[in-house]
Amino acid sequence: MRVGAEFAVTCSNGTAALHMAALALGLKAGDRVVVPSLTFLATANGPHHAGAEIVFADVNPDTGLMGPDELSEALDRADSGDGGPVRAAFPVHLNGQCGDLDAIEQLCADREIAVVYDAAHALGSHYRAGKANERRAIGDGRNGAMSTFSFHPVKTIAMGEGGAVTTNDSALADQLRKSRNHGMSRDTDQFENAIFAFDPNGAPNPWYYEMKEPGFNYRVSDINCALGLSQLKKLDRFVTRRRDLAAKYDELLQPLAPIVLPVSRNAACDSAWHLYVVMLDFAAAGTDRASVMRDLKDRGIGTMVHYLPVHQQPYYRSRYGALELPGAQGYYQRALSLPLYPAMKDSDVNRVVEALSDVLG
Ligand SMILES: *Cc1c(COP(=O)(O)O)cnc(C)c1O
C-alpha cells in the first residue's frame, strides 16, 4: 500500500469507507462515537449508520482540528450525560493537516477507545511521531486502528468515485472485506453449517459461502481502480504542486493580514493541502461572506466554505438538542476555501489574490 499500511481495503467511496470502518469496530446500537463538528457530513453519518450515537467535539478555531483538549472536553461531556459507552473517536485531518496524534491516541488508549482517522483530505500528508519526531505517512497503519480515504474527483487523487480503509490489523481487514461484500465469507475454518459446507469426506463444497452479519455492496469497479492506480503514480507530483501553490498563497496574502490569514499551521504535520483555506474577518473588512463569494464569482473565481458545523444540521440538532461549540462556529464563520488544484499556474494564484484584495477594497 502506498502509505505503508499492511492492508488497504478499497471500496466505492469515502463514505462507504467510514461506514465499513465503523462496522469493523463492531459498534452496537447506542454505543457512542466522538466526531469533530467541523467536517463533512459523512464523518458523522458513517458511524451513525452503524448504530452509534454521535458526540460532537469542538475544534480549534484557527486550525479547524479536534485536538486533545477538544476531545477531552467531548469525552467529559459524554461521561456526564446518559447513553452507551464511548467506543471510538473519528478525528478528521481537515485540509490535509493533522492534530497532535500522539496525544489523541494516548487519551483514547487510556479509555480503551478506538481511533479511526477520516483521512479523506490527507492522502500524501505526513505527521511527526514520538520523541524521535519520526516522519510518517498519514494512514500508515501506525496511527489509529484505521484510516479512511476518499478518491472522489475533488480529492488529491481521483478514481471517478472510490475510497479505501487502511489498517495494520488483519482481523479488521477481514471484517472490512466482509462488509464490503454482503457479509459473505468463504473462510472454511469459520463455517458453522458443516452439513452444507462439507461433503461426506470433509472437503469443503466449492460453491459454499456463509453470512454471519449482513453486509453491503461497497465494492469499487475495476474501471475505477485502473484510473486510481494511474493517478496514484502522480501523487507525489500532485502533492508537491499543492504545497508549492499553498506557499505561494501564503506569501502573496501577507499584505492582507490580519483581515485575511491562512489557517494556522501545525508544526507536527506536513500537509498535502487538499484545501487552501483562509480565515477572513468579513466584518472588519466591512462586508459579508456571501457578497465576497458573489463578487469573486463575477471575476471568474470559485470559492467554497468547508464546512458547516455538522452538529447544527437539523437531523443531529433535533436528535441531540442545541449544542454550543464556539471553536467550530468561529472557524466556520471566517472560513473561505480559495481555488487549489495541481494544474493551477502561479499566475492563477496572483490573479486570485488580486481579485480578493480588490473585492475586499
Ligand atoms: C469527501 C469526504 C468524505 C466522503 O468521501 P466520498 O468519497 O465523497 O464519499 C468524507 N469525509 C471528508 C472529510 C471528505 O472530505
Coordinates of N, CA, C and O and ligand atoms in Angstrom, one line a residue, residues 12-16 18 39-40 42-43 92 118 120-121 149-152 154-155 161-163 274 307, ligand 1:
S12 N -16.3 1.7 -2.6 CA -16.9 2.5 -3.6 C -16.8 4.0 -3.4 O -16.9 4.8 -4.3
N13 N -16.6 4.5 -2.1 CA -16.4 5.9 -1.9 C -15.9 6.1 -0.4 O -15.9 5.1 0.4
G14 N -15.6 7.3 -0.1 CA -15.1 7.6 1.2 C -16.1 7.5 2.3 O -15.8 7.2 3.5
T15 N -17.4 7.7 2.0 CA -18.5 7.5 2.9 C -18.6 6.0 3.3 O -18.8 5.6 4.4
A16 N -18.6 5.2 2.2 CA -18.6 3.7 2.5 C -17.4 3.3 3.3 O -17.6 2.4 4.2
L18 N -15.9 5.0 5.7 CA -16.2 5.4 7.1 C -17.3 4.4 7.7 O -17.1 4.0 8.8
T39 N -16.6 19.2 9.9 CA -16.2 18.2 8.9 C -17.3 18.0 7.9 O -18.4 18.6 8.0
F40 N -17.1 17.1 6.9 CA -18.1 16.8 6.0 C -19.1 15.9 6.7 O -18.7 15.1 7.6
A42 N -20.3 13.1 6.2 CA -20.1 11.6 6.1 C -19.3 11.1 7.4 O -19.5 10.0 7.8
T43 N -18.5 12.0 8.0 CA -17.7 11.5 9.1 C -18.6 11.1 10.3 O -18.4 10.2 11.0
V92 N -10.6 14.1 12.3 CA -10.5 14.4 10.8 C -9.2 15.2 10.5 O -8.9 16.2 11.2
D118 N -10.5 10.1 9.7 CA -11.0 10.4 8.4 C -9.9 11.2 7.7 O -9.7 12.3 8.0
A120 N -9.7 11.7 4.4 CA -10.1 12.0 3.1 C -9.4 13.2 2.5 O -9.2 13.2 1.3
H121 N -8.9 14.1 3.3 CA -8.1 15.2 2.9 C -6.6 15.0 2.9 O -5.9 15.9 2.5
F149 N -10.0 6.9 3.4 CA -9.6 7.8 2.3 C -10.8 7.9 1.3 O -11.6 7.0 1.2
S150 N -10.8 9.0 0.6 CA -11.8 9.2 -0.5 C -11.0 9.5 -1.8 O -10.0 10.3 -1.7
F151 N -11.5 9.0 -2.9 CA -10.9 9.3 -4.2 C -11.9 9.9 -5.1 O -12.0 9.6 -6.3
H152 N -12.8 10.7 -4.5 CA -13.8 11.5 -5.2 C -13.0 12.4 -6.1 O -11.9 12.9 -5.8
V154 N -12.8 15.5 -6.5 CA -12.2 16.7 -5.9 C -11.1 16.4 -5.0 O -10.4 17.3 -4.6
K155 N -10.8 15.2 -4.7 CA -9.8 14.8 -3.7 C -8.4 14.8 -4.4 O -8.3 14.9 -5.6
E161 N -15.2 7.6 -8.6 CA -15.6 7.6 -7.2 C -14.8 6.4 -6.6 O -14.6 5.4 -7.3
G162 N -14.4 6.6 -5.4 CA -13.7 5.5 -4.8 C -13.3 5.8 -3.4 O -13.4 7.0 -3.0
G163 N -12.9 4.8 -2.6 CA -12.4 5.1 -1.2 C -11.6 3.9 -0.8 O -11.4 2.9 -1.5
H274 N -5.1 19.5 0.8 CA -6.3 19.2 0.0 C -7.1 20.5 -0.3 O -7.6 20.7 -1.4
Y307 N -16.3 23.6 6.6 CA -17.7 23.1 6.3 C -18.7 23.7 7.2 O -18.3 24.4 8.2
Ligands
LIG1 C1 -15.0 13.7 0.7 C2 -15.1 13.5 2.1 C3 -15.7 12.3 2.6 C4 -16.6 11.4 1.8 O1 -16.0 10.9 0.7 P1 -16.8 10.4 -0.6 O2 -15.9 9.7 -1.4 O3 -17.3 11.7 -1.3 O4 -17.9 9.6 -0.1 C5 -15.7 12.1 4.0 N1 -15.0 12.9 4.8 C6 -14.4 14.0 4.3 C7 -13.7 14.9 5.3 C8 -14.4 14.4 3.0 O5 -13.8 15.5 2.6

